[in-house]
Amino acid sequence: MMKKFLAASALALAALLPLKAQNPAAALSSALSETGLQFDYAYVYGANGMKINGDGHITAQNDAFRMTGNGLLLVCDGKTRWTVDEAAQECYIEAVDASNPDLMANPALLVLAMDRYCKNTGSGRRTFKGRSLMAYDYAASRKDVPFKTAEFFFDGSTPAGVRLKLADGSVLELEIKGYRKAGSLAIDPALFTVDTDSLGSDYMITDLR
């Protein structure tokens, strides 16, 4: 369960990172708070000679997000986080401490304060998924950031993907597809909560709050 959770959290982190190289933190923070974001993703996660492939969908607004994919559902309303493993029929509920944020478990928090946690180290055109794209390099500036380096790829001003090198040496490549601001879709706040009663009697609910 925890291995799947960490991988999924890394995916959410990657998919929620900056949109515009000129001022990535401000651009994404504005988009998250004003309209919310939605997009699909496909990823390859490599660690210890093994690779995990998958895809999914993310909806995010302010410090809340909902991510589905690879049998996991991660939901956070900014105060509480639910991790639902459909195959294992388990649900973990945890409190989110705003004064001591867990950046890996709540990737939206890292995004909203990106300029405090990361620094831009360079840029240039590179190949990603067989395409020549503009790449922007970032490095973690704090020890609690769950990756060492990141390359962000853009097709013009549209985010196309990201390559993360995590602290344990593993690498995550994520391709962003169908990115859009939620805008007039008016994201339903109910997306960012989980009704555990609706999961069924076979689910094991572990409330760690």
PDB file of C-alpha atoms in Angstrom:
ATOM      1  CA  MET A   1       0.000   0.000   0.000  1.00  0.00           C
ATOM      2  CA  MET A   2       2.694   2.513   1.008  1.00  0.00           C
ATOM      3  CA  LYS A   3       4.843   1.881  -2.090  1.00  0.00           C
ATOM      4  CA  LYS A   4       1.849   2.544  -4.310  1.00  0.00           C
ATOM      5  CA  PHE A   5       1.025   5.637  -2.270  1.00  0.00           C
ATOM      6  CA  LEU A   6       4.525   7.100  -2.600  1.00  0.00           C
ATOM      7  CA  ALA A   7       4.582   6.502  -6.340  1.00  0.00           C
ATOM      8  CA  ALA A   8       1.168   8.090  -6.745  1.00  0.00           C
ATOM      9  CA  SER A   9       2.170  11.074  -4.644  1.00  0.00           C
ATOM     10  CA  ALA A  10       5.212  11.597  -6.829  1.00  0.00           C
ATOM     11  CA  LEU A  11       2.970  11.539  -9.889  1.00  0.00           C
ATOM     12  CA  ALA A  12       0.647  14.092  -8.422  1.00  0.00           C
ATOM     13  CA  LEU A  13       3.589  16.279  -7.520  1.00  0.00           C
ATOM     14  CA  ALA A  14       4.946  16.123 -11.034  1.00  0.00           C
ATOM     15  CA  ALA A  15       1.649  16.845 -12.693  1.00  0.00           C
ATOM     16  CA  LEU A  16       0.952  19.839 -10.477  1.00  0.00           C
ATOM     17  CA  LEU A  17       4.234  21.647 -11.049  1.00  0.00           C
ATOM     18  CA  PRO A  18       4.809  24.924 -12.954  1.00  0.00           C
ATOM     19  CA  LEU A  19       3.022  26.007 -16.089  1.00  0.00           C
ATOM     20  CA  LYS A  20       5.057  28.987 -17.277  1.00  0.00           C
ATOM     21  CA  ALA A  21       8.815  29.306 -17.106  1.00  0.00           C
ATOM     22  CA  GLN A  22       8.703  33.081 -16.691  1.00  0.00           C
ATOM     23  CA  ASN A  23       7.139  32.828 -13.230  1.00  0.00           C
ATOM     24  CA  PRO A  24       6.055  29.215 -12.631  1.00  0.00           C
ATOM     25  CA  ALA A  25       5.041  29.565  -9.000  1.00  0.00           C
ATOM     26  CA  ALA A  26       2.889  32.640  -9.553  1.00  0.00           C
ATOM     27  CA  ALA A  27       1.343  31.277 -12.755  1.00  0.00           C
ATOM     28  CA  LEU A  28       0.287  27.982 -11.243  1.00  0.00           C
ATOM     29  CA  SER A  29      -0.825  29.469  -7.952  1.00  0.00           C
ATOM     30  CA  SER A  30      -3.040  31.880  -9.871  1.00  0.00           C
ATOM     31  CA  ALA A  31      -4.515  29.127 -12.052  1.00  0.00           C
ATOM     32  CA  LEU A  32      -5.153  26.864  -9.053  1.00  0.00           C
ATOM     33  CA  SER A  33      -6.902  29.540  -7.018  1.00  0.00           C
ATOM     34  CA  GLU A  34      -8.843  31.285  -9.788  1.00  0.00           C
ATOM     35  CA  THR A  35     -10.111  28.460 -11.980  1.00  0.00           C
ATOM     36  CA  GLY A  36      -8.662  25.114 -10.956  1.00  0.00           C
ATOM     37  CA  LEU A  37      -6.825  22.705 -13.245  1.00  0.00           C
ATOM     38  CA  GLN A  38      -7.669  19.410 -14.920  1.00  0.00           C
ATOM     39  CA  PHE A  39      -5.553  17.095 -17.063  1.00  0.00           C
ATOM     40  CA  ASP A  40      -4.704  13.490 -17.895  1.00  0.00           C
ATOM     41  CA  TYR A  41      -1.243  12.001 -17.501  1.00  0.00           C
ATOM     42  CA  ALA A  42       0.794   8.977 -18.508  1.00  0.00           C
ATOM     43  CA  TYR A  43       3.917   8.045 -16.577  1.00  0.00           C
ATOM     44  CA  VAL A  44       6.912   5.768 -16.310  1.00  0.00           C
ATOM     45  CA  TYR A  45       8.407   5.412 -12.831  1.00  0.00           C
ATOM     46  CA  GLY A  46      11.780   3.649 -12.561  1.00  0.00           C
ATOM     47  CA  ALA A  47      13.385   2.425  -9.334  1.00  0.00           C
ATOM     48  CA  ASN A  48      15.869  -0.365  -8.517  1.00  0.00           C
ATOM     49  CA  GLY A  49      15.884  -1.693 -12.072  1.00  0.00           C
ATOM     50  CA  MET A  50      12.103  -1.941 -12.202  1.00  0.00           C
ATOM     51  CA  LYS A  51       9.615   0.196 -14.106  1.00  0.00           C
ATOM     52  CA  ILE A  52       5.997   1.030 -13.359  1.00  0.00           C
ATOM     53  CA  ASN A  53       3.735   2.375 -16.087  1.00  0.00           C
ATOM     54  CA  GLY A  54       0.332   3.938 -15.655  1.00  0.00           C
ATOM     55  CA  ASP A  55      -2.000   6.773 -16.410  1.00  0.00           C
ATOM     56  CA  GLY A  56      -4.712   8.758 -14.710  1.00  0.00           C
ATOM     57  CA  HIS A  57      -6.426  12.083 -14.200  1.00  0.00           C
ATOM     58  CA  ILE A  58      -5.924  15.033 -11.848  1.00  0.00           C
ATOM     59  CA  THR A  59      -8.244  17.835 -10.750  1.00  0.00           C
ATOM     60  CA  ALA A  60      -6.789  20.541  -8.476  1.00  0.00           C
ATOM     61  CA  GLN A  61      -7.937  23.823  -6.977  1.00  0.00           C
ATOM     62  CA  ASN A  62      -6.253  25.930  -4.301  1.00  0.00           C
ATOM     63  CA  ASP A  63      -4.605  23.432  -1.909  1.00  0.00           C
ATOM     64  CA  ALA A  64      -7.071  20.644  -2.755  1.00  0.00           C
ATOM     65  CA  PHE A  65      -6.663  17.897  -5.343  1.00  0.00           C
ATOM     66  CA  ARG A  66      -8.180  14.649  -6.579  1.00  0.00           C
ATOM     67  CA  MET A  67      -6.040  12.129  -8.433  1.00  0.00           C
ATOM     68  CA  THR A  68      -7.125   8.813  -9.916  1.00  0.00           C
ATOM     69  CA  GLY A  69      -4.972   6.214 -11.583  1.00  0.00           C
ATOM     70  CA  ASN A  70      -3.332   2.826 -11.215  1.00  0.00           C
ATOM     71  CA  GLY A  71      -5.954   1.588  -8.779  1.00  0.00           C
ATOM     72  CA  LEU A  72      -5.466   4.451  -6.334  1.00  0.00           C
ATOM     73  CA  LEU A  73      -7.599   7.425  -5.443  1.00  0.00           C
ATOM     74  CA  LEU A  74      -5.863  10.311  -3.636  1.00  0.00           C
ATOM     75  CA  VAL A  75      -8.102  13.096  -2.375  1.00  0.00           C
ATOM     76  CA  CYS A  76      -7.293  16.154  -0.274  1.00  0.00           C
ATOM     77  CA  ASP A  77      -9.498  19.086   0.729  1.00  0.00           C
ATOM     78  CA  GLY A  78      -6.610  21.041   2.237  1.00  0.00           C
ATOM     79  CA  LYS A  79      -7.258  19.800   5.762  1.00  0.00           C
ATOM     80  CA  THR A  80      -7.792  16.053   5.378  1.00  0.00           C
ATOM     81  CA  ARG A  81      -6.235  13.559   2.968  1.00  0.00           C
ATOM     82  CA  TRP A  82      -7.808  10.251   1.901  1.00  0.00           C
ATOM     83  CA  THR A  83      -5.845   7.464   0.180  1.00  0.00           C
ATOM     84  CA  VAL A  84      -8.103   4.764  -1.245  1.00  0.00           C
ATOM     85  CA  ASP A  85      -6.638   1.512  -2.589  1.00  0.00           C
ATOM     86  CA  GLU A  86      -9.400  -0.126  -4.597  1.00  0.00           C
ATOM     87  CA  ALA A  87      -7.653  -3.476  -5.055  1.00  0.00           C
ATOM     88  CA  ALA A  88      -6.782  -3.895  -1.369  1.00  0.00           C
ATOM     89  CA  GLN A  89     -10.083  -2.287  -0.291  1.00  0.00           C
ATOM     90  CA  GLU A  90      -8.304   0.002   2.139  1.00  0.00           C
ATOM     91  CA  CYS A  91      -8.744   3.678   2.938  1.00  0.00           C
ATOM     92  CA  TYR A  92      -6.305   5.748   4.991  1.00  0.00           C
ATOM     93  CA  ILE A  93      -7.425   9.093   6.419  1.00  0.00           C
ATOM     94  CA  GLU A  94      -4.836  11.599   7.624  1.00  0.00           C
ATOM     95  CA  ALA A  95      -4.857  15.199   8.810  1.00  0.00           C
ATOM     96  CA  VAL A  96      -2.941  17.794   6.832  1.00  0.00           C
ATOM     97  CA  ASP A  97      -0.864  20.033   9.102  1.00  0.00           C
ATOM     98  CA  ALA A  98      -0.574  23.441   7.429  1.00  0.00           C
ATOM     99  CA  SER A  99       2.137  24.529   9.888  1.00  0.00           C
ATOM    100  CA  ASN A 100       4.297  21.479   9.102  1.00  0.00           C
ATOM    101  CA  PRO A 101       3.358  20.423   5.561  1.00  0.00           C
ATOM    102  CA  ASP A 102       4.104  16.961   4.200  1.00  0.00           C
ATOM    103  CA  LEU A 103       5.122  18.003   0.695  1.00  0.00           C
ATOM    104  CA  MET A 104       5.236  14.508  -0.758  1.00  0.00           C
ATOM    105  CA  ALA A 105       1.806  13.586   0.511  1.00  0.00           C
ATOM    106  CA  ASN A 106       0.213  16.910  -0.439  1.00  0.00           C
ATOM    107  CA  PRO A 107       1.880  18.059  -3.678  1.00  0.00           C
ATOM    108  CA  ALA A 108      -0.396  21.079  -4.047  1.00  0.00           C
ATOM    109  CA  LEU A 109       1.345  22.654  -1.049  1.00  0.00           C
ATOM    110  CA  LEU A 110       4.708  22.512  -2.808  1.00  0.00           C
ATOM    111  CA  VAL A 111       3.243  24.084  -5.919  1.00  0.00           C
ATOM    112  CA  LEU A 112       1.663  27.007  -4.091  1.00  0.00           C
ATOM    113  CA  ALA A 113       5.012  27.924  -2.522  1.00  0.00           C
ATOM    114  CA  MET A 114       7.285  26.751  -5.316  1.00  0.00           C
ATOM    115  CA  ASP A 115       9.554  29.788  -5.138  1.00  0.00           C
ATOM    116  CA  ARG A 116      10.345  28.963  -1.515  1.00  0.00           C
ATOM    117  CA  TYR A 117      11.311  25.336  -2.199  1.00  0.00           C
ATOM    118  CA  CYS A 118      12.976  25.298  -5.634  1.00  0.00           C
ATOM    119  CA  LYS A 119      15.334  27.328  -7.791  1.00  0.00           C
ATOM    120  CA  ASN A 120      15.691  27.606 -11.554  1.00  0.00           C
ATOM    121  CA  THR A 121      19.103  26.387 -12.747  1.00  0.00           C
ATOM    122  CA  GLY A 122      18.923  26.596 -16.551  1.00  0.00           C
ATOM    123  CA  SER A 123      16.981  25.952 -19.739  1.00  0.00           C
ATOM    124  CA  GLY A 124      17.353  24.722 -23.323  1.00  0.00           C
ATOM    125  CA  ARG A 125      15.718  22.663 -26.056  1.00  0.00           C
ATOM    126  CA  ARG A 126      15.725  18.896 -25.443  1.00  0.00           C
ATOM    127  CA  THR A 127      13.959  15.770 -26.607  1.00  0.00           C
ATOM    128  CA  PHE A 128      11.107  14.373 -24.530  1.00  0.00           C
ATOM    129  CA  LYS A 129       8.916  11.499 -25.714  1.00  0.00           C
ATOM    130  CA  GLY A 130      10.324  11.893 -29.211  1.00  0.00           C
ATOM    131  CA  ARG A 131       9.526  15.612 -29.405  1.00  0.00           C
ATOM    132  CA  SER A 132      11.852  18.628 -29.418  1.00  0.00           C
ATOM    133  CA  LEU A 133      10.601  20.833 -26.593  1.00  0.00           C
ATOM    134  CA  MET A 134      11.757  23.700 -24.428  1.00  0.00           C
ATOM    135  CA  ALA A 135      13.022  22.436 -21.084  1.00  0.00           C
ATOM    136  CA  TYR A 136      13.456  24.321 -17.811  1.00  0.00           C
ATOM    137  CA  ASP A 137      15.601  22.949 -14.997  1.00  0.00           C
ATOM    138  CA  TYR A 138      14.843  23.178 -11.286  1.00  0.00           C
ATOM    139  CA  ALA A 139      16.670  22.006  -8.187  1.00  0.00           C
ATOM    140  CA  ALA A 140      15.359  21.584  -4.669  1.00  0.00           C
ATOM    141  CA  SER A 141      16.546  24.316  -2.313  1.00  0.00           C
ATOM    142  CA  ARG A 142      15.322  22.596   0.865  1.00  0.00           C
ATOM    143  CA  LYS A 143      15.976  19.149   2.302  1.00  0.00           C
ATOM    144  CA  ASP A 144      12.275  18.352   2.746  1.00  0.00           C
ATOM    145  CA  VAL A 145      11.548  18.640  -0.986  1.00  0.00           C
ATOM    146  CA  PRO A 146      11.002  15.067  -2.267  1.00  0.00           C
ATOM    147  CA  PHE A 147      13.046  15.422  -5.463  1.00  0.00           C
ATOM    148  CA  LYS A 148      16.586  16.519  -6.295  1.00  0.00           C
ATOM    149  CA  THR A 149      16.197  17.858  -9.810  1.00  0.00           C
ATOM    150  CA  ALA A 150      13.387  18.393 -12.276  1.00  0.00           C
ATOM    151  CA  GLU A 151      13.128  19.090 -16.001  1.00  0.00           C
ATOM    152  CA  PHE A 152       9.895  20.677 -17.189  1.00  0.00           C
ATOM    153  CA  PHE A 153       8.990  20.444 -20.867  1.00  0.00           C
ATOM    154  CA  PHE A 154       6.770  22.881 -22.738  1.00  0.00           C
ATOM    155  CA  ASP A 155       5.255  23.032 -26.195  1.00  0.00           C
ATOM    156  CA  GLY A 156       5.043  26.809 -26.474  1.00  0.00           C
ATOM    157  CA  SER A 157       3.265  27.844 -23.282  1.00  0.00           C
ATOM    158  CA  THR A 158       1.499  24.494 -22.833  1.00  0.00           C
ATOM    159  CA  PRO A 159       2.976  22.046 -20.283  1.00  0.00           C
ATOM    160  CA  ALA A 160       3.971  18.815 -22.043  1.00  0.00           C
ATOM    161  CA  GLY A 161       5.718  16.788 -19.371  1.00  0.00           C
ATOM    162  CA  VAL A 162       8.207  16.507 -16.566  1.00  0.00           C
ATOM    163  CA  ARG A 163      11.184  14.360 -15.630  1.00  0.00           C
ATOM    164  CA  LEU A 164      11.896  14.129 -11.894  1.00  0.00           C
ATOM    165  CA  LYS A 165      14.910  12.638 -10.164  1.00  0.00           C
ATOM    166  CA  LEU A 166      13.743  11.742  -6.669  1.00  0.00           C
ATOM    167  CA  ALA A 167      15.895  11.783  -3.560  1.00  0.00           C
ATOM    168  CA  ASP A 168      16.261   7.973  -3.580  1.00  0.00           C
ATOM    169  CA  GLY A 169      17.684   8.000  -7.129  1.00  0.00           C
ATOM    170  CA  SER A 170      14.492   6.850  -8.834  1.00  0.00           C
ATOM    171  CA  VAL A 171      13.264   8.664 -11.931  1.00  0.00           C
ATOM    172  CA  LEU A 172       9.749   9.642 -12.898  1.00  0.00           C
ATOM    173  CA  GLU A 173       8.808  10.689 -16.429  1.00  0.00           C
ATOM    174  CA  LEU A 174       5.316  12.047 -16.796  1.00  0.00           C
ATOM    175  CA  GLU A 175       3.566  13.186 -19.960  1.00  0.00           C
ATOM    176  CA  ILE A 176       0.785  15.729 -19.504  1.00  0.00           C
ATOM    177  CA  LYS A 177      -2.181  15.398 -21.841  1.00  0.00           C
ATOM    178  CA  GLY A 178      -5.314  17.473 -22.342  1.00  0.00           C
ATOM    179  CA  TYR A 179      -4.320  20.220 -19.905  1.00  0.00           C
ATOM    180  CA  ARG A 180      -7.033  22.785 -19.289  1.00  0.00           C
ATOM    181  CA  LYS A 181      -8.106  25.319 -16.734  1.00  0.00           C
ATOM    182  CA  ALA A 182     -11.385  24.268 -15.195  1.00  0.00           C
ATOM    183  CA  GLY A 183     -12.905  27.731 -15.692  1.00  0.00           C
ATOM    184  CA  SER A 184     -16.633  27.596 -16.216  1.00  0.00           C
ATOM    185  CA  LEU A 185     -16.729  23.903 -15.311  1.00  0.00           C
ATOM    186  CA  ALA A 186     -17.226  25.077 -11.711  1.00  0.00           C
ATOM    187  CA  ILE A 187     -15.436  22.284  -9.834  1.00  0.00           C
ATOM    188  CA  ASP A 188     -17.743  20.662  -7.302  1.00  0.00           C
ATOM    189  CA  PRO A 189     -16.158  20.896  -3.796  1.00  0.00           C
ATOM    190  CA  ALA A 190     -17.453  17.365  -3.178  1.00  0.00           C
ATOM    191  CA  LEU A 191     -14.680  16.110  -5.499  1.00  0.00           C
ATOM    192  CA  PHE A 192     -12.176  16.892  -2.765  1.00  0.00           C
ATOM    193  CA  THR A 193     -13.727  14.715  -0.058  1.00  0.00           C
ATOM    194  CA  VAL A 194     -14.406  10.987   0.310  1.00  0.00           C
ATOM    195  CA  ASP A 195     -17.595   9.600   1.834  1.00  0.00           C
ATOM    196  CA  THR A 196     -16.175   6.487   3.474  1.00  0.00           C
ATOM    197  CA  ASP A 197     -19.672   5.098   4.067  1.00  0.00           C
ATOM    198  CA  SER A 198     -20.077   4.829   0.302  1.00  0.00           C
ATOM    199  CA  LEU A 199     -16.992   2.602  -0.048  1.00  0.00           C
ATOM    200  CA  GLY A 200     -18.779  -0.497   1.187  1.00  0.00           C
ATOM    201  CA  SER A 201     -18.614  -2.713   4.241  1.00  0.00           C
ATOM    202  CA  ASP A 202     -15.623  -4.713   2.913  1.00  0.00           C
ATOM    203  CA  TYR A 203     -13.294  -1.697   3.091  1.00  0.00           C
ATOM    204  CA  MET A 204     -10.884  -1.353   6.002  1.00  0.00           C
ATOM    205  CA  ILE A 205     -10.928   2.287   7.117  1.00  0.00           C
ATOM    206  CA  THR A 206      -7.862   3.488   9.038  1.00  0.00           C
ATOM    207  CA  ASP A 207      -8.362   6.949  10.513  1.00  0.00           C
ATOM    208  CA  LEU A 208      -5.023   8.421  11.596  1.00  0.00           C
ATOM    209  CA  ARG A 209      -6.298  11.883  12.488  1.00  0.00           C
TER     210      ARG A 209
END
